[in-house]
Every structure is written in C-alpha cells, then in structure tokens.
Short mmCIF file of C-alpha atoms in Angstrom, two decimals:
data_model
loop_
_atom_site.label_atom_id
_atom_site.label_comp_id
_atom_site.label_asym_id
_atom_site.label_seq_id
_atom_site.Cartn_x
_atom_site.Cartn_y
_atom_site.Cartn_z
CA UNK A 1 10.73 -3.62 -11.22
CA UNK A 2 14.18 -2.69 -10.02
CA UNK A 3 16.78 -1.16 -12.26
CA UNK A 4 20.09 -2.97 -12.51
CA UNK A 5 22.96 -1.10 -10.86
CA UNK A 6 26.16 -1.11 -12.83
CA UNK A 7 29.52 0.07 -11.62
CA UNK A 8 28.22 1.02 -8.16
CA UNK A 9 27.86 -2.40 -6.53
CA UNK A 10 29.64 -2.22 -3.18
CA UNK A 11 28.20 -5.15 -1.21
CA UNK A 12 26.20 -8.36 -1.24
CA UNK A 13 22.98 -6.38 -0.83
CA UNK A 14 23.52 -4.51 -4.08
CA UNK A 15 24.22 -7.82 -5.82
CA UNK A 16 20.92 -9.15 -4.47
CA UNK A 17 19.15 -6.06 -5.86
CA UNK A 18 20.20 -7.15 -9.35
CA UNK A 19 18.76 -10.63 -8.84
CA UNK A 20 15.44 -9.40 -7.45
CA UNK A 21 14.04 -8.95 -10.94
CA UNK A 22 13.48 -12.71 -11.06
CA UNK A 23 16.06 -13.47 -13.75
CA UNK A 24 18.68 -16.09 -12.90
CA UNK A 25 22.26 -15.09 -13.67
CA UNK A 26 25.63 -16.79 -13.68
CA UNK A 27 28.79 -15.54 -11.98
CA UNK A 28 30.12 -14.41 -15.36
CA UNK A 29 26.97 -12.38 -16.06
CA UNK A 30 27.15 -10.74 -12.65
CA UNK A 31 30.83 -9.91 -13.16
CA UNK A 32 29.92 -8.26 -16.45
CA UNK A 33 26.99 -6.35 -14.94
CA UNK A 34 28.86 -5.07 -11.90
CA UNK A 35 32.44 -4.67 -13.10
CA UNK A 36 33.62 -6.45 -9.95
CA UNK A 37 36.33 -9.09 -9.89
CA UNK A 38 35.12 -12.68 -10.25
CA UNK A 39 36.53 -13.55 -6.80
CA UNK A 40 34.58 -10.65 -5.23
CA UNK A 41 31.35 -11.71 -6.91
CA UNK A 42 31.89 -15.31 -5.79
CA UNK A 43 32.50 -14.21 -2.22
CA UNK A 44 29.31 -12.19 -2.12
CA UNK A 45 27.27 -14.92 -3.78
CA UNK A 46 28.53 -17.35 -1.14
CA UNK A 47 27.41 -14.98 1.62
CA UNK A 48 23.95 -14.64 0.05
CA UNK A 49 23.71 -18.42 -0.36
CA UNK A 50 24.67 -18.99 3.28
CA UNK A 51 21.83 -16.73 4.45
CA UNK A 52 19.43 -18.21 1.85
CA UNK A 53 18.79 -14.87 0.13
CA UNK A 54 19.53 -16.63 -3.17
CA UNK A 55 19.38 -20.22 -4.44
CA UNK A 56 20.99 -22.02 -7.39
CA UNK A 57 18.62 -21.91 -10.35
CA UNK A 58 17.00 -25.20 -11.34
CA UNK A 59 18.52 -25.27 -14.82
CA UNK A 60 22.22 -24.78 -15.43
CA UNK A 61 23.15 -22.51 -18.33
CA UNK A 62 25.40 -23.96 -21.02
CA UNK A 63 27.50 -22.02 -23.50
CA UNK A 64 28.90 -25.08 -25.19
CA UNK A 65 31.27 -26.20 -22.44
CA UNK A 66 30.61 -27.16 -18.86
CA UNK A 67 27.19 -25.78 -17.77
CA UNK A 68 27.51 -22.73 -15.53
CA UNK A 69 25.41 -22.48 -12.38
CA UNK A 70 22.97 -19.62 -12.33
CA UNK A 71 21.65 -17.97 -9.18
CA UNK A 72 18.19 -16.58 -8.48
CA UNK A 73 16.52 -14.54 -5.75
CA UNK A 74 14.93 -16.77 -3.12
CA UNK A 75 11.56 -15.16 -2.56
CA UNK A 76 10.77 -17.80 0.06
CA UNK A 77 13.80 -16.97 2.20
CA UNK A 78 11.66 -15.09 4.73
CA UNK A 79 7.99 -14.32 5.33
CA UNK A 80 6.32 -10.97 5.96
CA UNK A 81 3.28 -10.23 8.13
CA UNK A 82 0.96 -7.54 6.80
CA UNK A 83 -2.16 -5.88 8.22
CA UNK A 84 -4.58 -3.37 6.75
CA UNK A 85 -6.69 -2.02 9.62
CA UNK A 86 -9.64 0.06 8.46
CA UNK A 87 -12.29 1.98 10.34
CA UNK A 88 -14.58 -1.03 10.69
CA UNK A 89 -12.80 -4.08 9.28
CA UNK A 90 -9.35 -5.62 8.94
CA UNK A 91 -7.42 -7.79 6.51
CA UNK A 92 -4.31 -9.64 7.65
CA UNK A 93 -1.91 -11.71 5.55
CA UNK A 94 1.44 -13.46 5.48
CA UNK A 95 3.39 -13.08 2.23
CA UNK A 96 6.70 -14.15 0.75
CA UNK A 97 9.40 -11.67 -0.30
CA UNK A 98 7.70 -11.13 -3.66
CA UNK A 99 4.48 -10.04 -1.88
CA UNK A 100 2.65 -13.23 -2.89
CA UNK A 101 -0.07 -13.87 -0.31
CA UNK A 102 0.46 -17.25 1.37
CA UNK A 103 -2.45 -17.08 3.79
CA UNK A 104 -4.86 -14.35 4.86
CA UNK A 105 -7.81 -13.56 7.08
CA UNK A 106 -10.46 -10.84 7.26
CA UNK A 107 -12.66 -9.72 10.12
CA UNK A 108 -15.05 -6.98 11.20
CA UNK A 109 -12.94 -5.00 13.65
CA UNK A 110 -13.96 -1.47 14.70
CA UNK A 111 -10.81 0.59 15.13
CA UNK A 112 -12.49 2.70 17.85
CA UNK A 113 -12.21 -0.19 20.33
CA UNK A 114 -8.78 1.18 21.12
CA UNK A 115 -5.19 0.14 20.40
CA UNK A 116 -4.67 -2.68 22.89
CA UNK A 117 -7.86 -4.55 21.99
CA UNK A 118 -7.29 -4.09 18.25
CA UNK A 119 -3.60 -4.90 18.29
CA UNK A 120 -4.14 -7.79 20.68
CA UNK A 121 -6.47 -9.34 18.10
CA UNK A 122 -3.84 -8.66 15.43
CA UNK A 123 -1.08 -10.42 17.41
CA UNK A 124 -3.26 -13.48 17.99
CA UNK A 125 -4.30 -13.61 14.33
CA UNK A 126 -0.77 -13.22 13.02
CA UNK A 127 0.52 -15.95 15.31
CA UNK A 128 -2.15 -18.29 13.95
CA UNK A 129 -1.28 -17.42 10.34
CA UNK A 130 2.45 -17.74 10.94
CA UNK A 131 1.89 -21.16 12.48
CA UNK A 132 0.14 -22.17 9.25
CA UNK A 133 2.87 -20.94 6.92
CA UNK A 134 6.04 -21.47 8.92
CA UNK A 135 9.13 -19.59 7.75
CA UNK A 136 11.32 -16.94 9.32
CA UNK A 137 9.43 -13.70 9.99
CA UNK A 138 11.53 -10.72 8.88
CA UNK A 139 9.10 -7.88 9.57
CA UNK A 140 5.55 -6.67 10.10
CA UNK A 141 3.79 -3.95 8.09
CA UNK A 142 0.65 -2.22 9.38
CA UNK A 143 -1.69 0.33 7.82
CA UNK A 144 -3.89 2.50 10.06
CA UNK A 145 -6.91 4.65 9.06
CA UNK A 146 -5.51 7.93 10.30
CA UNK A 147 -2.47 10.24 10.25
CA UNK A 148 0.77 8.45 11.14
CA UNK A 149 4.10 10.12 11.86
CA UNK A 150 6.36 8.24 9.49
CA UNK A 151 9.55 8.33 11.55
CA UNK A 152 8.01 6.99 14.77
CA UNK A 153 5.13 4.97 13.30
CA UNK A 154 2.78 6.50 15.88
CA UNK A 155 -0.74 7.80 15.09
CA UNK A 156 -1.14 11.55 15.55
CA UNK A 157 -4.58 12.91 16.54
CA UNK A 158 -6.48 10.37 14.40
CA UNK A 159 -10.11 11.60 14.14
CA UNK A 160 -11.77 8.17 14.15
CA UNK A 161 -9.35 6.36 16.47
CA UNK A 162 -10.04 7.30 20.11
CA UNK A 163 -7.22 6.28 22.42
CA UNK A 164 -4.69 5.83 19.62
CA UNK A 165 -3.02 9.26 19.69
CA UNK A 166 0.71 8.75 20.21
CA UNK A 167 0.32 5.03 20.92
CA UNK A 168 3.67 3.22 20.32
CA UNK A 169 2.35 0.75 17.74
CA UNK A 170 5.76 -0.46 16.44
CA UNK A 171 7.16 -1.07 19.92
CA UNK A 172 3.97 -2.72 21.24
CA UNK A 173 3.70 -5.13 18.32
CA UNK A 174 7.43 -5.69 17.94
CA UNK A 175 7.87 -6.83 21.54
CA UNK A 176 5.13 -9.43 21.08
CA UNK A 177 5.95 -10.67 17.59
CA UNK A 178 9.73 -10.55 17.82
CA UNK A 179 10.25 -8.67 14.55
CA UNK A 180 10.65 -5.06 13.40
CA UNK A 181 7.35 -3.26 12.71
CA UNK A 182 6.66 -0.52 10.15
CA UNK A 183 3.45 1.53 10.34
CA UNK A 184 1.89 3.92 7.85
CA UNK A 185 -1.40 5.48 6.88
CA UNK A 186 -3.72 2.96 5.21
CA UNK A 187 -3.99 4.95 1.98
CA UNK A 188 -0.21 5.11 1.63
CA UNK A 189 0.12 1.35 1.83
CA UNK A 190 -2.72 0.94 -0.69
CA UNK A 191 -0.86 3.22 -3.10
CA UNK A 192 2.30 1.15 -2.56
CA UNK A 193 0.43 -2.10 -3.18
CA UNK A 194 -1.34 -0.92 -6.30
CA UNK A 195 1.84 0.50 -7.80
CA UNK A 196 4.00 -2.55 -6.94
CA UNK A 197 1.61 -5.23 -8.12
CA UNK A 198 -0.45 -3.62 -10.86
CA UNK A 199 1.33 -0.57 -12.28
CA UNK A 200 5.10 -0.72 -11.58
CA UNK A 201 5.90 1.08 -14.83
CA UNK A 202 3.94 4.22 -13.85
CA UNK A 203 6.09 7.14 -12.70
CA UNK A 204 3.35 9.35 -11.19
CA UNK A 205 0.24 7.86 -9.64
CA UNK A 206 -2.43 9.00 -7.18
CA UNK A 207 -4.40 6.38 -5.26
CA UNK A 208 -7.69 7.63 -3.80
CA UNK A 209 -9.45 5.65 -1.10
CA UNK A 210 -13.16 6.34 -0.77
CA UNK A 211 -14.51 4.47 2.21
CA UNK A 212 -15.78 5.65 5.56
CA UNK A 213 -13.34 8.50 5.03
CA UNK A 214 -11.37 9.80 2.06
CA UNK A 215 -7.62 10.04 1.51
CA UNK A 216 -5.00 9.64 -1.17
CA UNK A 217 -1.53 8.18 -1.54
CA UNK A 218 0.95 9.79 -3.91
CA UNK A 219 3.55 7.94 -5.98
CA UNK A 220 6.10 10.34 -7.48
CA UNK A 221 8.94 9.04 -9.67
CA UNK A 222 7.93 5.52 -8.55
CA UNK A 223 8.39 6.37 -4.87
CA UNK A 224 5.79 6.98 -2.19
CA UNK A 225 5.66 10.65 -1.27
CA UNK A 226 4.84 11.05 2.42
CA UNK A 227 5.75 14.71 2.95
CA UNK A 228 7.76 16.10 5.85
CA UNK A 229 5.96 14.28 8.65
CA UNK A 230 3.86 11.73 6.78
CA UNK A 231 0.72 13.83 6.29
CA UNK A 232 0.85 14.21 2.49
CA UNK A 233 -2.34 13.27 0.64
CA UNK A 234 -4.90 13.98 3.36
CA UNK A 235 -7.48 15.31 0.89
CA UNK A 236 -10.44 14.21 3.00
CA UNK A 237 -10.08 17.31 5.15
CA UNK A 238 -9.85 19.86 2.37
CA UNK A 239 -12.76 22.28 2.73
CA UNK A 240 -15.14 21.96 -0.22
CA UNK A 241 -18.31 23.69 0.99
CA UNK A 242 -19.35 26.57 3.20
CA UNK A 243 -22.41 24.61 4.33
CA UNK A 244 -22.66 23.82 8.03
CA UNK A 245 -21.54 20.19 7.66
CA UNK A 246 -19.43 19.10 10.61
CA UNK A 247 -16.62 16.64 9.93
CA UNK A 248 -15.35 14.06 12.40
CA UNK A 249 -12.09 16.03 12.56
CA UNK A 250 -14.01 18.92 14.13
CA UNK A 251 -13.86 21.25 11.14
CA UNK A 252 -16.72 22.26 8.87
CA UNK A 253 -17.26 21.49 5.18
CA UNK A 254 -14.52 18.84 4.69
CA UNK A 255 -14.62 16.64 1.60
CA UNK A 256 -15.01 13.56 3.80
CA UNK A 257 -18.02 15.11 5.52
CA UNK A 258 -19.92 15.53 2.25
CA UNK A 259 -18.62 12.67 0.07
CA UNK A 260 -17.31 9.90 2.36
CA UNK A 261 -19.14 6.63 2.82
CA UNK A 262 -20.44 7.60 6.24
CA UNK A 263 -21.84 10.82 4.82
CA UNK A 264 -23.59 9.06 1.94
CA UNK A 265 -25.10 6.54 4.34
CA UNK A 266 -26.35 9.43 6.50
CA UNK A 267 -27.92 11.12 3.48
CA UNK A 268 -29.72 7.91 2.60
CA UNK A 269 -31.06 7.51 6.14
CA UNK A 270 -32.41 11.06 6.01
CA UNK A 271 -34.20 10.03 2.81
CA UNK A 272 -35.79 7.12 4.68
CA UNK A 273 -33.49 4.42 3.28
CA UNK A 274 -31.66 2.16 5.71
CA UNK A 275 -27.85 2.37 5.32
CA UNK A 276 -25.33 2.18 8.16
CA UNK A 277 -22.01 2.25 6.34
CA UNK A 278 -20.13 2.28 3.03
CA UNK A 279 -20.89 -1.36 2.30
CA UNK A 280 -24.62 -0.75 2.71
CA UNK A 281 -24.36 2.14 0.25
CA UNK A 282 -22.63 -0.05 -2.34
CA UNK A 283 -25.23 -2.78 -1.80
CA UNK A 284 -28.03 -0.30 -2.54
CA UNK A 285 -26.27 0.91 -5.69
CA UNK A 286 -25.85 -2.65 -6.92
CA UNK A 287 -29.52 -3.28 -6.21
CA UNK A 288 -30.41 -0.35 -8.47
CA UNK A 289 -31.59 2.11 -5.82
CA UNK A 290 -31.84 5.39 -7.73
CA UNK A 291 -31.21 7.68 -4.77
CA UNK A 292 -28.10 5.75 -3.78
CA UNK A 293 -26.85 6.02 -7.36
CA UNK A 294 -27.50 9.78 -7.37
CA UNK A 295 -25.69 10.28 -4.06
CA UNK A 296 -22.74 8.19 -5.24
CA UNK A 297 -22.42 10.16 -8.48
CA UNK A 298 -22.58 13.45 -6.61
CA UNK A 299 -19.92 12.22 -4.19
CA UNK A 300 -17.79 11.39 -7.23
CA UNK A 301 -18.23 14.94 -8.49
CA UNK A 302 -17.22 16.43 -5.11
CA UNK A 303 -14.12 14.23 -5.04
CA UNK A 304 -13.41 15.01 -8.68
CA UNK A 305 -13.45 18.73 -7.88
CA UNK A 306 -10.62 18.28 -5.37
CA UNK A 307 -8.75 15.88 -7.64
CA UNK A 308 -8.94 18.38 -10.51
CA UNK A 309 -6.77 20.73 -8.45
CA UNK A 310 -4.37 17.88 -7.71
CA UNK A 311 -4.19 16.99 -11.41
CA UNK A 312 -3.28 20.58 -12.25
CA UNK A 313 -0.74 20.74 -9.42
CA UNK A 314 0.87 17.29 -9.55
CA UNK A 315 0.10 16.10 -13.11
CA UNK A 316 -0.18 12.33 -12.44
CA UNK A 317 -0.57 9.92 -15.35
CA UNK A 318 -2.86 7.56 -13.43
CA UNK A 319 -5.52 8.06 -10.78
CA UNK A 320 -6.67 4.84 -9.10
CA UNK A 321 -9.93 4.79 -7.14
CA UNK A 322 -10.17 2.26 -4.32
CA UNK A 323 -11.91 1.68 -1.00
CA UNK A 324 -15.41 0.37 -0.28
CA UNK A 325 -17.22 3.02 -2.33
CA UNK A 326 -15.09 2.20 -5.39
CA UNK A 327 -16.99 -1.09 -5.51
CA UNK A 328 -19.95 0.93 -6.78
CA UNK A 329 -18.05 0.81 -10.08
CA UNK A 330 -18.70 3.19 -12.93
CA UNK A 331 -21.18 5.31 -10.97
CA UNK A 332 -18.50 6.85 -8.75
CA UNK A 333 -15.90 6.87 -11.55
CA UNK A 334 -18.32 8.71 -13.84
CA UNK A 335 -18.71 11.52 -11.30
CA UNK A 336 -14.95 11.79 -10.74
CA UNK A 337 -14.14 11.82 -14.45
CA UNK A 338 -16.87 14.31 -15.28
CA UNK A 339 -15.34 17.03 -13.11
CA UNK A 340 -11.65 16.25 -13.61
CA UNK A 341 -11.82 16.36 -17.40
CA UNK A 342 -13.86 19.57 -17.36
CA UNK A 343 -11.89 21.42 -14.68
CA UNK A 344 -8.27 20.37 -15.28
CA UNK A 345 -5.88 21.77 -17.86
CA UNK A 346 -5.93 19.97 -21.24
CA UNK A 347 -2.20 19.24 -21.07
CA UNK A 348 -2.60 17.63 -17.62
CA UNK A 349 -5.43 15.35 -18.78
CA UNK A 350 -4.05 14.58 -22.25
CA UNK A 351 -2.86 11.11 -21.24
CA UNK A 352 -4.53 10.83 -17.83
CA UNK A 353 -6.09 7.48 -16.94
CA UNK A 354 -8.72 7.27 -14.18
CA UNK A 355 -9.39 3.66 -13.18
CA UNK A 356 -10.71 1.46 -10.41
CA UNK A 357 -8.20 -0.50 -8.33
CA UNK A 358 -7.03 -3.81 -9.75
CA UNK A 359 -6.12 -5.29 -6.36
CA UNK A 360 -9.40 -4.42 -4.67
CA UNK A 361 -9.43 -5.17 -0.94
CA UNK A 362 -5.94 -6.66 -1.12
CA UNK A 363 -4.18 -3.40 -2.04
CA UNK A 364 -3.55 -2.57 1.63
CA UNK A 365 -2.00 -5.85 2.75
CA UNK A 366 0.12 -6.05 -0.41
CA UNK A 367 1.34 -2.51 0.23
CA UNK A 368 2.05 -3.21 3.91
CA UNK A 369 4.13 -6.20 2.84
CA UNK A 370 5.94 -4.14 0.19
CA UNK A 371 6.81 -1.51 2.80
CA UNK A 372 8.58 -4.21 4.83
CA UNK A 373 10.12 -5.97 1.82
CA UNK A 374 11.73 -2.77 0.53
CA UNK A 375 13.20 -2.07 3.97
CA UNK A 376 14.44 -5.61 4.59
CA UNK A 377 15.92 -6.00 1.11
CA UNK A 378 17.54 -2.56 0.95
CA UNK A 379 21.22 -3.20 0.10
CA UNK A 380 22.51 -1.81 3.39
CA UNK A 381 20.04 -3.98 5.36
CA UNK A 382 21.09 -7.14 3.49
CA UNK A 383 24.75 -6.27 4.04
CA UNK A 384 24.10 -6.20 7.80
CA UNK A 385 22.49 -9.65 7.75
CA UNK A 386 25.29 -11.31 5.81
CA UNK A 387 28.00 -9.73 7.95
CA UNK A 388 26.42 -10.73 11.26
#
C-alpha cells in the first residue's frame, strides 16, 4: 500500500514506512533500499525494536552462510480506538495498526441527544473495549454526521446535531481517554476505510453515503481530499429541484431533502406505508414493496444526476455507494447508473465502475482507525517517539 522510499530515508520513521508493507527485510536489504550506511540502518532498527514498532521475523533468511535476521512491522505494537457516529446509530471498535478489528460494538444512539451524552457513552464504551483487548492506546479516530473543520476537529453548524456547533470534541475526549483524538466527517472516514481496505490501488475514488442524509468522500491520487476547511464533498445540499421541499439545513430543494433516507421514509408514510427511517425503507424494499422500490430507484436517479456532474468534473475511476440505503442493493445502484451513464461524457465513463461498498457498516470505523494510523505512523511522528 505504501511505496518504498529510496535515497530519501532520513530517520527511523522512514525506515518503518518501508517495512509497513508487511514484507520482512534484513539489514542488508534495507541498506540496499535506502542507500544508508549499515551502521546507520542498524542504529535505527535498534531504536524501532526498543519501542516495539518492529519485531524480528519468525524465520531467518539464509543466503548460504549464517542466516540473517529479518525485521517486520509490528502491527500489534499499539491499538487504535475508532468510532463511527451516525445520525441514529453508532459503531465503535478497537483495531491494531493494520486496521484489523480486534473487538467492536454497535448501538442505537441518536446524535441529537447532544455532545456530552453521546461522547460520554463513547468514553464508557471505549474503556470497556480497551479493557477487553489490552494494549497501548496510541490514538482515537471519530467520524461525525455533519461538517467538521479539519484543523480543529470541531463540528461547524451541523444541521442534524443540535448543541454540537463548535464543541471541542478532540479536547473533551482526549482529556478522558488520555490519547490524541482526530475527528472528521463520517463520509470522509468511510471513503478512507473503503480505499484502504478494499481498493488501495485506485487513484481516484468517490464514496457516496446514502443514509438519513447524503454526502460523499473524495479520494484523489490516493489521498483524501477535504478542501480548504474540510467541507469538500457535501453533495447532499446541492439544489436539485425548484419544488418547495425544505431541507434540514434550512434551504429548499436540496438533494438530501428529496433523495435521503428520511425523505424516502416520509414519502412512504404519505402513501400510507409505515416507515420511520432508512432501515425501514430498506426492509420494505427487501420485502418486495413496489412503492418502496420505486422511491428507491427514483432516489438513485436524483443522486445519479448530481454524480453525473461530479464524474464530468472530477473523472473518478470508481464510485462506491454506501450507507443504509445502499443495502437496498441493485435497486438504488440501477437508478444511479442509469443517469450517470446517460448524462456524463463518454470519455469520463469509459472505464468507470459504480459499485456497492465492500466493507458495509464497517467502512466508517476502519476509516477512523486509518486516519489515526496514518498520523501515528507518519515518519516524523515515529521519529519523535523513538527520540523521546
């Protein structure tokens, strides 16, 4: 997943970056890869060993003489806490440094209860999970269902999160969990998770979450694109109709207001069919309810209309559909594909793949963990740990 630096290795952290691909290497191989002196490589390997970032590989490598010890990345050196907080439910996990889930928990948790109640539950849950797994906690990653200023990690005027505006989430959690905390929009962490675990080779990817609301995360040149303040990808509030449909953000005619899960559930209730949320909608589709299927397909078309513009503008090679409504399967995908392939330029769709998420509900917690892992294992961060 990570390219091997050659000729630019300046510290132990850069050496660790080479070993993160999972391949064990000897001192001689690392000398050859980096161009550093053998004594320098040995010194940095010793520092990484002392702090348990690496371990000797199980099998020694022989070239005919005395077997040489190989070294491998120790993905169990630390643990990461990850939380994906949605509008109505939450998923929390503890992972290793390769984003493998060690233990997890889900719960119905309305985000509109406010930050202290919601985050208090999160602290208690994470403490329980960390007690189960043990290990040294190196960081906490959190996804929230609203706009988040990337630099501060604070929500900014989130439409469905009363009481959260400007709340110091990183500081509040960090003081209680004793670890650094990174916070991002929930769709961004889903895009990170899907790209890391399922499609690391893809250069340009758009992840679209269709749940209570609608948003998208953008991977460009294998990096998450957040924009200047962290607001990139907020497609749910693009105006798609002149009809008098009021969105939760206060504007009229937003995509979310006509194609989000809450909107579809409302349309079904008006038709005399009981549906309170996105999950109820998906349940009706799976049960073969024809009106639910029609509403889902039309929602797919509305979303596809916005995505067609994004395809023409950004030219991704993969669009991944996730969120609760994605569980309706081919019905929503059919609507999205129908419009994208008819409205986008032929060159932009020539090799375009439109698929459902492979990680499903886990995309968010995997992405939240990845956000922390990439920060903790950045070469400069590792250099600080081994020099302290």
